[in-house]
Coordinates of C-alpha atoms in Angstrom, one line a residue:
X698 CA -3.0 27.7 0.0
X699 CA -2.2 24.5 1.5
X700 CA -4.8 21.8 1.8
X701 CA -5.3 18.8 4.9
X702 CA -2.6 16.4 5.1
X703 CA -2.7 12.9 4.1
X704 CA -0.7 9.7 4.7
X705 CA 1.3 7.3 3.4
X706 CA 0.2 3.8 4.1
X707 CA 1.5 0.5 4.5
X708 CA -0.2 -3.1 2.8
X709 CA 0.8 -5.3 5.8
X710 CA -0.3 -8.4 4.5
X711 CA -2.4 -8.8 1.0
X712 CA 0.0 -7.9 -2.0
X713 CA -0.8 -9.4 -4.9
X714 CA -3.2 -11.8 -3.2
X715 CA -6.1 -9.5 -2.9
X716 CA -6.5 -9.4 -6.6
X717 CA -7.5 -12.8 -6.1
X718 CA -9.5 -12.8 -3.2
X719 CA -6.7 -12.9 -0.3
X720 CA -7.7 -11.3 3.3
X721 CA -5.3 -8.1 3.7
X722 CA -4.9 -5.3 6.3
X723 CA -3.5 -2.0 5.2
X724 CA -2.4 0.5 8.3
X725 CA -2.2 3.9 8.1
X726 CA 1.7 5.2 7.9
X727 CA 2.1 8.3 9.2
X728 CA 6.0 9.0 8.3
X729 CA 5.3 10.6 5.1
X730 CA 2.4 13.2 4.4
X731 CA 1.4 15.4 1.4
X732 CA -1.0 18.1 1.1
X733 CA -1.8 20.2 -2.3
X734 CA -0.6 23.7 -2.0
X735 CA -0.6 26.7 -4.0
X736 CA 2.7 29.1 -3.6
X737 CA 5.7 30.8 -5.5
X738 CA 7.4 27.4 -5.6
X739 CA 9.0 27.2 -8.7
X740 CA 11.4 24.1 -7.7
X741 CA 11.5 21.1 -10.2
X742 CA 9.3 18.9 -7.9
X743 CA 6.5 21.4 -8.0
X744 CA 6.2 22.1 -11.4
X745 CA 6.5 18.3 -12.2
X746 CA 3.9 18.1 -9.6
X747 CA 1.6 20.5 -11.5
X748 CA 2.3 19.2 -15.0
X749 CA 1.3 15.7 -13.8
X750 CA -2.1 17.1 -12.1
X751 CA -3.0 18.9 -15.3
X752 CA -2.7 15.4 -17.4
X753 CA -4.7 14.3 -14.0
X754 CA -7.9 16.8 -14.5
X755 CA -7.9 15.7 -18.0
X756 CA -8.6 12.3 -17.4
X757 CA -10.8 12.5 -14.6
X758 CA -13.1 14.4 -17.3
X759 CA -13.4 11.9 -19.0
X760 CA -13.4 9.5 -15.9
X761 CA -16.9 11.8 -15.4
X762 CA -18.3 11.5 -18.7
X763 CA -17.8 7.6 -18.7
X764 CA -19.3 7.3 -15.1
X765 CA -21.1 10.4 -14.2
X766 CA -23.6 8.1 -11.5
X767 CA -20.1 6.7 -10.0
X768 CA -18.1 10.5 -9.3
X769 CA -18.1 14.3 -10.4
X770 CA -15.5 16.6 -9.3
X771 CA -16.0 20.8 -9.7
X772 CA -13.4 20.9 -12.4
X773 CA -13.3 24.6 -13.0
X774 CA -12.3 24.6 -10.0
X775 CA -9.5 22.0 -10.0
X776 CA -8.7 23.6 -13.5
X777 CA -8.5 26.9 -12.1
X778 CA -5.8 25.9 -8.7
X779 CA -3.7 23.3 -11.6
X780 CA -3.2 27.0 -13.7
X781 CA -2.6 29.0 -11.2
X782 CA 0.3 26.6 -10.4
X783 CA -1.1 23.9 -7.2
X784 CA 1.5 20.8 -6.7
X785 CA 1.0 18.0 -4.2
X786 CA 3.7 18.7 -1.5
X787 CA 4.5 15.4 -0.5
X788 CA 7.2 13.5 1.6
X789 CA 5.9 10.0 0.7
X790 CA 8.7 8.6 -1.7
X791 CA 7.7 7.1 -5.0
X792 CA 8.1 3.8 -6.0
X793 CA 8.7 2.6 -2.7
X794 CA 5.3 0.7 -2.1
X795 CA 3.8 3.0 0.3
X796 CA 1.3 5.1 -1.6
X797 CA 2.4 8.2 -3.0
X798 CA -0.2 8.4 -5.5
X799 CA -2.9 7.0 -3.0
X800 CA -2.4 10.1 -0.7
X801 CA -2.5 12.3 -3.9
X802 CA -6.1 10.9 -5.0
X803 CA -7.3 11.2 -1.5
X804 CA -6.1 14.8 -1.3
X805 CA -8.3 15.6 -5.5
X806 CA -11.2 13.6 -3.9
X807 CA -11.1 15.5 -0.2
X808 CA -10.9 19.2 -2.0
X809 CA -12.7 18.6 -5.6
X810 CA -15.3 15.5 -5.2
X811 CA -19.3 16.6 -5.5
X812 CA -21.4 15.1 -3.2
X813 CA -18.5 13.1 -1.7
X814 CA -18.5 11.1 1.2
X815 CA -16.9 11.9 4.2
X816 CA -14.9 10.5 6.8
X817 CA -17.3 11.5 9.4
X818 CA -20.3 9.9 8.3
X819 CA -21.5 6.6 9.3
X820 CA -18.9 4.7 7.0
X821 CA -21.0 1.8 6.0
X822 CA -19.8 -1.4 3.8
X823 CA -21.5 -0.1 1.1
X824 CA -20.1 3.5 1.3
X825 CA -16.7 1.9 1.6
X826 CA -16.7 -0.2 -1.4
X827 CA -18.0 2.7 -3.1
X828 CA -15.0 4.9 -1.7
X829 CA -12.8 2.0 -3.5
X830 CA -14.5 1.8 -6.8
X831 CA -14.1 5.5 -7.1
X832 CA -10.5 5.7 -6.2
X833 CA -9.5 2.5 -8.4
X834 CA -10.6 4.6 -11.2
X835 CA -8.6 7.7 -10.1
X836 CA -6.0 5.9 -9.3
X837 CA -5.7 3.8 -12.6
X838 CA -4.0 6.9 -14.1
X839 CA -1.1 6.6 -12.2
X840 CA 0.1 2.7 -12.4
X841 CA -3.0 0.7 -14.3
X842 CA -5.1 -1.2 -12.8
X843 CA -5.7 -0.2 -9.1
X844 CA -7.8 -1.7 -6.0
X845 CA -8.1 1.6 -4.9
X846 CA -7.4 0.4 -1.2
X847 CA -3.9 2.8 -1.2
X848 CA -6.0 6.0 -1.1
X849 CA -9.4 4.7 0.9
X850 CA -6.5 4.1 4.1
X851 CA -4.9 7.7 3.0
X852 CA -8.6 9.1 3.3
X853 CA -10.0 7.6 6.5
X854 CA -6.2 7.2 7.9
X855 CA -7.5 3.8 9.6
X856 CA -6.8 0.5 9.4
X857 CA -8.8 -1.6 6.7
X858 CA -9.1 -5.0 6.8
X859 CA -10.3 -6.7 3.6
X860 CA -11.8 -9.8 3.7
X861 CA -12.5 -10.3 0.2
X862 CA -13.3 -7.7 -2.6
X863 CA -16.8 -7.2 -1.9
X864 CA -16.5 -7.0 1.7
X865 CA -13.7 -4.3 3.3
X866 CA -14.3 -2.7 6.6
X867 CA -12.2 -0.2 8.8
X868 CA -10.4 -2.1 11.4
X869 CA -8.8 -1.9 14.8
X870 CA -5.7 -3.5 15.6
X871 CA -3.8 -4.1 18.9
X872 CA -1.8 -1.4 20.6
X873 CA 1.5 -1.0 20.1
X874 CA 3.7 -2.1 23.0
X875 CA 5.9 0.4 22.7
X876 CA 8.4 -1.1 25.2
X877 CA 8.2 -4.7 23.1
X878 CA 11.2 -6.4 21.1
X879 CA 9.5 -7.7 18.2
X880 CA 8.4 -5.1 15.2
X881 CA 7.6 -4.6 11.7
X882 CA 10.4 -2.6 9.7
X883 CA 11.2 -1.0 6.6
X884 CA 14.2 -2.1 5.0
X885 CA 15.4 0.5 2.3
X886 CA 16.3 -1.4 -0.8
X887 CA 18.1 1.2 -2.4
X888 CA 16.1 0.9 -5.4
X889 CA 12.6 2.8 -7.4
X890 CA 10.3 -0.3 -7.7
X891 CA 7.3 0.7 -10.6
X892 CA 4.1 -1.0 -10.1
X893 CA 3.0 -1.9 -13.2
X894 CA 5.8 -4.3 -14.7
X895 CA 5.1 -6.0 -11.7
X896 CA 2.1 -6.6 -11.8
X897 CA 2.5 -7.6 -15.4
X898 CA 5.0 -10.2 -14.1
X899 CA 2.1 -11.3 -11.9
X900 CA -1.1 -11.2 -14.7
X901 CA 1.4 -13.2 -16.5
X902 CA 1.9 -15.5 -14.0
X903 CA -1.4 -16.8 -13.3
X904 CA -1.5 -18.4 -17.1
X905 CA 0.3 -20.9 -15.3
X906 CA -2.0 -23.3 -14.1
X907 CA 0.6 -24.5 -10.8
X908 CA 1.4 -20.7 -10.0
X909 CA -2.5 -20.2 -9.9
X910 CA -2.5 -23.1 -7.7
X911 CA 0.0 -22.1 -5.2
X912 CA -1.5 -18.7 -4.5
X913 CA -4.7 -20.3 -3.9
X914 CA -3.2 -23.0 -1.3
X915 CA 0.5 -22.0 -0.3
X916 CA 0.4 -18.1 -0.6
X917 CA -3.4 -16.8 0.2
X918 CA -3.5 -19.4 2.7
X919 CA -0.8 -18.3 4.7
X920 CA -1.6 -14.6 3.9
X921 CA -5.5 -14.7 5.5
X922 CA -4.0 -16.8 8.2
X923 CA -1.0 -13.9 8.7
X924 CA -3.8 -11.2 9.4
X925 CA -6.2 -12.9 11.4
X926 CA -3.1 -13.8 13.7
X927 CA -2.1 -9.6 13.6
X928 CA -5.5 -8.4 14.7
X929 CA -6.4 -10.7 16.8
X930 CA -2.7 -10.0 18.5
X931 CA -1.9 -13.9 18.1
X932 CA 1.9 -13.0 18.0
X933 CA 3.1 -16.7 17.9
X934 CA 1.2 -18.1 15.5
X935 CA 1.2 -14.9 13.4
X936 CA 5.3 -15.9 13.3
X937 CA 5.1 -19.1 12.3
X938 CA 2.6 -18.4 9.3
X939 CA 5.0 -15.3 8.6
X940 CA 8.2 -17.8 8.1
X941 CA 5.7 -19.8 5.5
X942 CA 4.6 -17.2 3.6
X943 CA 8.3 -15.7 3.6
X944 CA 9.1 -19.0 1.9
X945 CA 6.3 -18.9 -0.5
X946 CA 7.3 -15.5 -1.6
X947 CA 10.7 -16.5 -2.3
X948 CA 10.1 -19.4 -3.8
X949 CA 7.3 -18.5 -6.2
X950 CA 7.7 -13.9 -6.2
X951 CA 11.6 -14.1 -6.9
X952 CA 11.3 -11.2 -9.8
X953 CA 9.4 -9.2 -7.6
X954 CA 12.7 -9.4 -4.8
X955 CA 15.8 -7.8 -6.0
X956 CA 18.2 -10.0 -7.1
X957 CA 20.9 -8.9 -4.3
X958 CA 18.0 -9.5 -1.6
X959 CA 17.7 -13.6 -2.3
X960 CA 20.4 -14.6 0.1
X961 CA 19.1 -12.2 2.6
X962 CA 15.7 -13.2 2.7
X963 CA 16.7 -17.4 3.0
X964 CA 18.9 -16.0 5.6
X965 CA 16.0 -14.8 7.3
X966 CA 14.3 -17.6 7.0
X967 CA 17.0 -20.0 7.9
X968 CA 18.2 -17.7 11.1
X969 CA 15.3 -17.0 12.2
X970 CA 16.2 -13.3 13.1
X971 CA 13.8 -11.7 10.8
X972 CA 11.0 -12.6 8.1
X973 CA 11.0 -10.9 5.1
X974 CA 8.2 -10.2 2.8
X975 CA 6.8 -7.6 -0.2
X976 CA 5.9 -4.1 0.2
X977 CA 3.4 -2.9 -2.0
X978 CA 3.9 -4.8 -5.6
X979 CA 8.0 -5.1 -4.7
X980 CA 10.8 -4.5 -7.9
X981 CA 12.4 -2.1 -5.6
X982 CA 11.6 0.2 -2.8
X983 CA 10.8 -0.9 0.4
X984 CA 11.0 -4.3 1.9
X985 CA 9.1 -5.2 4.9
X986 CA 10.3 -7.2 7.6
X987 CA 9.3 -8.5 10.8
X988 CA 11.0 -9.8 13.9
X989 CA 10.5 -11.1 17.3
X990 CA 13.9 -9.4 18.5
X991 CA 14.6 -5.8 16.4
X992 CA 18.1 -6.0 17.9
X993 CA 18.6 -9.0 16.4
X994 CA 17.4 -8.3 13.2
X995 CA 19.0 -4.7 13.3
X996 CA 22.7 -6.8 14.0
X997 CA 21.8 -9.2 10.8
X998 CA 20.9 -6.6 8.7
X999 CA 23.5 -3.9 9.9
X1000 CA 24.3 -2.7 6.1
X1001 CA 20.6 -1.7 5.3
X1002 CA 18.5 1.6 6.5
X1003 CA 15.4 0.2 8.9
X1004 CA 12.4 2.1 10.0
X1005 CA 9.8 0.7 12.5
X1006 CA 6.6 1.1 11.8
X1007 CA 5.3 -0.7 14.7
X1008 CA 6.0 -2.3 18.1
X1009 CA 4.8 -6.2 19.4

Protein backbone atom coordinates (compact mmCIF):
# COMPACT_ATOMS: atom_id res chain seq x y z
CA UNK A 1 0.00 0.00 0.00
CA UNK A 2 1.16 3.48 -0.84
CA UNK A 3 -1.26 6.36 -0.40
CA UNK A 4 -1.51 9.54 -2.48
CA UNK A 5 1.21 12.16 -2.08
CA UNK A 6 0.77 15.19 0.18
CA UNK A 7 3.04 18.17 -0.19
CA UNK A 8 4.80 20.57 2.14
CA UNK A 9 3.63 24.18 2.42
CA UNK A 10 5.10 27.59 2.93
CA UNK A 11 3.28 30.27 4.88
CA UNK A 12 4.56 33.28 2.95
CA UNK A 13 2.88 35.77 5.26
CA UNK A 14 0.92 35.58 8.49
CA UNK A 15 3.09 33.69 11.00
CA UNK A 16 1.96 34.65 14.52
CA UNK A 17 -0.26 37.40 13.08
CA UNK A 18 -2.99 34.96 12.01
CA UNK A 19 -3.40 34.01 15.68
CA UNK A 20 -4.58 37.62 16.09
CA UNK A 21 -6.55 37.97 12.86
CA UNK A 22 -3.98 39.29 10.41
CA UNK A 23 -4.17 38.30 6.78
CA UNK A 24 -2.09 35.35 5.65
CA UNK A 25 -1.02 33.59 2.47
CA UNK A 26 0.01 29.96 2.34
CA UNK A 27 1.24 28.14 -0.78
CA UNK A 28 1.96 24.46 -1.50
CA UNK A 29 5.64 23.63 -1.97
CA UNK A 30 5.94 20.49 -4.08
CA UNK A 31 9.66 19.99 -3.54
CA UNK A 32 8.91 18.00 -0.34
CA UNK A 33 6.22 15.36 -0.02
CA UNK A 34 4.99 12.41 2.00
CA UNK A 35 2.66 9.39 1.69
CA UNK A 36 1.29 6.66 3.93
CA UNK A 37 3.06 3.40 3.23
CA UNK A 38 2.88 -0.23 4.28
CA UNK A 39 5.78 -2.40 3.24
CA UNK A 40 8.41 -4.55 4.86
CA UNK A 41 10.54 -1.56 5.88
CA UNK A 42 12.07 -1.88 9.31
CA UNK A 43 14.20 1.25 9.09
CA UNK A 44 14.54 3.34 12.25
CA UNK A 45 12.50 6.16 10.66
CA UNK A 46 9.67 3.82 9.64
CA UNK A 47 9.51 2.26 13.12
CA UNK A 48 9.49 5.67 14.82
CA UNK A 49 6.78 6.93 12.45
CA UNK A 50 4.70 3.79 13.05
CA UNK A 51 4.90 4.30 16.85
CA UNK A 52 3.84 7.92 16.42
CA UNK A 53 0.87 6.83 14.26
CA UNK A 54 -0.21 4.35 16.95
CA UNK A 55 -0.32 7.17 19.51
CA UNK A 56 -2.08 9.44 16.99
CA UNK A 57 -4.77 6.78 16.39
CA UNK A 58 -5.54 6.74 20.15
CA UNK A 59 -5.72 10.53 20.15
CA UNK A 60 -8.15 10.50 17.19
CA UNK A 61 -10.31 7.97 19.03
CA UNK A 62 -10.57 10.41 21.96
CA UNK A 63 -11.29 13.28 19.58
CA UNK A 64 -14.25 11.48 18.01
CA UNK A 65 -15.67 10.72 21.46
CA UNK A 66 -15.30 14.36 22.54
CA UNK A 67 -16.56 15.90 19.29
CA UNK A 68 -18.68 13.30 17.45
CA UNK A 69 -20.42 15.94 15.32
CA UNK A 70 -17.11 17.32 14.04
CA UNK A 71 -15.41 14.27 12.56
CA UNK A 72 -15.34 10.47 12.66
CA UNK A 73 -12.80 7.99 11.35
CA UNK A 74 -12.69 4.35 10.37
CA UNK A 75 -10.63 3.63 13.48
CA UNK A 76 -10.70 -0.14 13.06
CA UNK A 77 -9.07 0.14 9.66
CA UNK A 78 -6.56 2.74 10.89
CA UNK A 79 -5.55 0.59 13.87
CA UNK A 80 -5.30 -2.53 11.69
CA UNK A 81 -3.04 -0.70 9.21
CA UNK A 82 -0.88 0.66 12.03
CA UNK A 83 -0.63 -2.85 13.54
CA UNK A 84 0.64 -4.06 10.15
CA UNK A 85 3.44 -1.51 10.25
CA UNK A 86 2.03 1.46 8.31
CA UNK A 87 4.22 4.58 8.49
CA UNK A 88 4.43 8.03 6.90
CA UNK A 89 7.19 8.02 4.29
CA UNK A 90 8.19 11.65 3.97
CA UNK A 91 10.95 13.84 2.56
CA UNK A 92 9.56 16.86 4.45
CA UNK A 93 12.12 17.97 7.04
CA UNK A 94 10.72 18.13 10.59
CA UNK A 95 11.09 21.33 12.60
CA UNK A 96 11.74 23.40 9.49
CA UNK A 97 8.48 25.32 9.19
CA UNK A 98 7.33 23.65 5.98
CA UNK A 99 4.50 21.55 7.39
CA UNK A 100 5.70 18.02 8.05
CA UNK A 101 2.88 17.25 10.52
CA UNK A 102 0.39 19.03 8.23
CA UNK A 103 1.03 16.62 5.37
CA UNK A 104 0.62 13.62 7.69
CA UNK A 105 -2.69 14.97 9.08
CA UNK A 106 -3.96 15.52 5.52
CA UNK A 107 -2.99 11.96 4.54
CA UNK A 108 -4.76 10.41 7.56
CA UNK A 109 -7.91 12.48 7.01
CA UNK A 110 -7.94 11.60 3.31
CA UNK A 111 -7.71 7.85 3.93
CA UNK A 112 -9.67 7.32 7.15
CA UNK A 113 -12.19 10.15 7.68
CA UNK A 114 -15.83 9.18 7.24
CA UNK A 115 -18.13 11.48 5.28
CA UNK A 116 -15.05 13.52 4.40
CA UNK A 117 -15.12 16.81 2.52
CA UNK A 118 -13.32 16.11 -0.75
CA UNK A 119 -11.18 18.34 -2.92
CA UNK A 120 -13.51 17.72 -5.86
CA UNK A 121 -16.66 19.26 -4.41
CA UNK A 122 -17.62 22.93 -4.37
CA UNK A 123 -15.48 24.22 -1.52
CA UNK A 124 -17.68 26.88 0.07
CA UNK A 125 -16.29 29.05 2.85
CA UNK A 126 -18.23 26.93 5.37
CA UNK A 127 -16.59 23.73 4.11
CA UNK A 128 -13.13 25.29 4.17
CA UNK A 129 -13.68 26.50 7.74
CA UNK A 130 -14.96 23.09 8.82
CA UNK A 131 -11.89 21.40 7.30
CA UNK A 132 -9.62 23.97 8.97
CA UNK A 133 -11.30 23.28 12.35
CA UNK A 134 -10.99 19.49 11.94
CA UNK A 135 -7.35 19.78 10.88
CA UNK A 136 -6.58 22.16 13.76
CA UNK A 137 -7.93 19.64 16.27
CA UNK A 138 -6.06 16.77 14.60
CA UNK A 139 -2.73 18.59 14.32
CA UNK A 140 -2.78 19.84 17.92
CA UNK A 141 -1.65 16.30 18.80
CA UNK A 142 1.76 17.16 17.35
CA UNK A 143 2.50 20.63 18.69
CA UNK A 144 -0.14 22.11 20.95
CA UNK A 145 -2.55 24.68 19.52
CA UNK A 146 -2.77 24.50 15.73
CA UNK A 147 -4.57 26.78 13.26
CA UNK A 148 -5.19 23.83 10.92
CA UNK A 149 -3.80 25.78 7.96
CA UNK A 150 -0.81 23.54 7.20
CA UNK A 151 -2.92 20.39 6.73
CA UNK A 152 -5.53 22.39 4.81
CA UNK A 153 -2.91 23.60 2.37
CA UNK A 154 -1.45 20.12 2.01
CA UNK A 155 -4.89 18.52 1.56
CA UNK A 156 -6.10 20.98 -1.10
CA UNK A 157 -2.72 21.62 -2.76
CA UNK A 158 -3.91 25.18 -3.51
CA UNK A 159 -2.75 28.61 -2.34
CA UNK A 160 -4.91 29.72 0.59
CA UNK A 161 -5.71 33.33 1.37
CA UNK A 162 -6.54 34.02 5.00
CA UNK A 163 -8.60 37.22 5.30
CA UNK A 164 -9.32 36.68 8.99
CA UNK A 165 -9.84 33.75 11.37
CA UNK A 166 -13.33 33.05 10.01
CA UNK A 167 -12.77 34.06 6.41
CA UNK A 168 -10.49 31.89 4.28
CA UNK A 169 -10.58 31.08 0.58
CA UNK A 170 -8.54 29.25 -2.00
CA UNK A 171 -6.91 31.81 -4.25
CA UNK A 172 -4.69 32.16 -7.28
CA UNK A 173 -1.35 33.92 -7.18
CA UNK A 174 0.43 35.57 -10.12
CA UNK A 175 2.23 33.07 -12.37
CA UNK A 176 5.92 32.77 -11.75
CA UNK A 177 8.28 34.59 -14.07
CA UNK A 178 10.92 31.90 -14.53
CA UNK A 179 13.17 34.40 -16.35
CA UNK A 180 12.76 36.99 -13.57
CA UNK A 181 15.66 38.19 -11.41
CA UNK A 182 13.58 38.39 -8.22
CA UNK A 183 12.86 35.40 -5.98
CA UNK A 184 11.35 34.06 -2.80
CA UNK A 185 13.82 31.62 -1.29
CA UNK A 186 14.41 29.40 1.73
CA UNK A 187 17.61 29.79 3.73
CA UNK A 188 18.59 26.71 5.71
CA UNK A 189 19.51 27.76 9.26
CA UNK A 190 20.94 24.31 9.95
CA UNK A 191 19.07 24.27 13.28
CA UNK A 192 15.92 22.28 14.03
CA UNK A 193 13.18 24.52 15.39
CA UNK A 194 10.37 23.46 17.71
CA UNK A 195 6.97 25.08 17.30
CA UNK A 196 5.53 24.73 20.81
CA UNK A 197 8.27 26.66 22.74
CA UNK A 198 8.18 29.50 20.19
CA UNK A 199 4.40 29.82 20.41
CA UNK A 200 4.78 29.79 24.22
CA UNK A 201 7.20 32.76 24.03
CA UNK A 202 4.77 34.60 21.76
CA UNK A 203 1.83 34.00 24.11
CA UNK A 204 3.90 35.29 27.06
CA UNK A 205 4.80 38.44 25.10
CA UNK A 206 1.13 38.95 24.25
CA UNK A 207 0.55 39.72 27.95
CA UNK A 208 2.62 42.86 27.43
CA UNK A 209 0.57 45.91 26.36
CA UNK A 210 3.41 47.38 24.26
CA UNK A 211 3.90 44.12 22.37
CA UNK A 212 0.17 43.86 21.61
CA UNK A 213 0.15 47.44 20.26
CA UNK A 214 3.21 46.73 18.08
CA UNK A 215 1.53 43.60 16.74
CA UNK A 216 -1.59 45.47 15.72
CA UNK A 217 -0.09 48.77 14.52
CA UNK A 218 3.05 47.50 12.82
CA UNK A 219 3.35 43.73 12.37
CA UNK A 220 -0.23 43.07 11.22
CA UNK A 221 -0.36 46.30 9.18
CA UNK A 222 2.74 45.36 7.14
CA UNK A 223 1.74 41.68 6.91
CA UNK A 224 -1.69 42.61 5.47
CA UNK A 225 -0.06 44.99 2.97
CA UNK A 226 2.43 42.29 1.87
CA UNK A 227 -0.39 39.77 1.29
CA UNK A 228 -2.36 42.24 -0.85
CA UNK A 229 0.73 43.25 -2.84
CA UNK A 230 1.77 39.64 -3.48
CA UNK A 231 -1.68 38.42 -4.56
CA UNK A 232 -2.13 41.46 -6.85
CA UNK A 233 1.40 41.33 -8.26
CA UNK A 234 2.42 44.80 -6.98
CA UNK A 235 6.11 43.94 -6.73
CA UNK A 236 7.49 47.43 -6.08
CA UNK A 237 5.08 48.10 -3.23
CA UNK A 238 5.65 44.54 -1.92
CA UNK A 239 9.37 45.12 -1.39
CA UNK A 240 8.73 48.39 0.43
CA UNK A 241 6.38 46.61 2.82
CA UNK A 242 8.72 43.62 3.13
CA UNK A 243 11.53 45.87 4.31
CA UNK A 244 9.28 47.31 7.02
CA UNK A 245 8.07 43.83 8.04
CA UNK A 246 11.61 42.43 8.20
CA UNK A 247 12.58 45.37 10.45
CA UNK A 248 9.60 44.87 12.79
CA UNK A 249 10.41 41.15 13.13
CA UNK A 250 14.08 41.83 13.90
CA UNK A 251 13.15 44.42 16.54
CA UNK A 252 10.34 42.48 18.23
CA UNK A 253 10.75 38.73 17.53
CA UNK A 254 14.43 38.27 18.38
CA UNK A 255 13.88 35.06 20.43
CA UNK A 256 12.39 33.44 17.30
CA UNK A 257 15.48 34.30 15.19
CA UNK A 258 18.55 32.14 15.91
CA UNK A 259 21.20 34.48 17.40
CA UNK A 260 23.77 33.92 14.67
CA UNK A 261 21.33 35.28 12.07
CA UNK A 262 20.64 38.66 13.72
CA UNK A 263 23.50 40.41 11.85
CA UNK A 264 22.66 38.67 8.58
CA UNK A 265 19.04 39.83 8.97
CA UNK A 266 20.09 43.44 9.60
CA UNK A 267 22.56 43.35 6.73
CA UNK A 268 19.73 42.54 4.30
CA UNK A 269 17.71 45.53 5.51
CA UNK A 270 20.77 47.86 5.34
CA UNK A 271 21.91 46.81 1.84
CA UNK A 272 18.46 46.05 0.33
CA UNK A 273 20.05 42.94 -1.25
CA UNK A 274 17.44 40.71 0.43
CA UNK A 275 14.88 40.81 3.24
CA UNK A 276 14.45 37.95 5.69
CA UNK A 277 11.36 36.90 7.62
CA UNK A 278 10.23 33.99 9.76
CA UNK A 279 9.12 30.82 8.02
CA UNK A 280 6.55 29.33 10.38
CA UNK A 281 7.24 29.75 14.08
CA UNK A 282 10.99 30.34 13.78
CA UNK A 283 13.57 29.18 16.31
CA UNK A 284 15.46 27.37 13.55
CA UNK A 285 14.47 25.47 10.44
CA UNK A 286 14.12 27.58 7.33
CA UNK A 287 14.21 31.36 7.19
CA UNK A 288 12.22 32.89 4.35
CA UNK A 289 13.97 35.37 2.07
CA UNK A 290 12.77 37.81 -0.59
CA UNK A 291 15.02 39.54 -3.11
CA UNK A 292 14.67 41.64 -6.25
CA UNK A 293 17.97 40.23 -7.51
CA UNK A 294 18.67 36.61 -6.59
CA UNK A 295 22.27 36.73 -7.86
CA UNK A 296 23.01 39.58 -5.43
CA UNK A 297 21.35 37.71 -2.56
CA UNK A 298 23.27 34.54 -3.44
CA UNK A 299 26.57 36.43 -3.25
CA UNK A 300 25.65 38.08 0.05
CA UNK A 301 24.52 34.74 1.51
CA UNK A 302 27.20 32.58 -0.10
CA UNK A 303 27.85 30.65 3.13
CA UNK A 304 24.29 29.33 3.24
CA UNK A 305 22.20 26.84 1.32
CA UNK A 306 19.36 28.63 -0.53
CA UNK A 307 16.35 27.07 -2.30
CA UNK A 308 14.25 29.17 -4.67
CA UNK A 309 10.51 28.62 -4.19
CA UNK A 310 9.10 31.34 -6.46
CA UNK A 311 10.47 33.63 -9.17
CA UNK A 312 9.33 37.21 -9.82
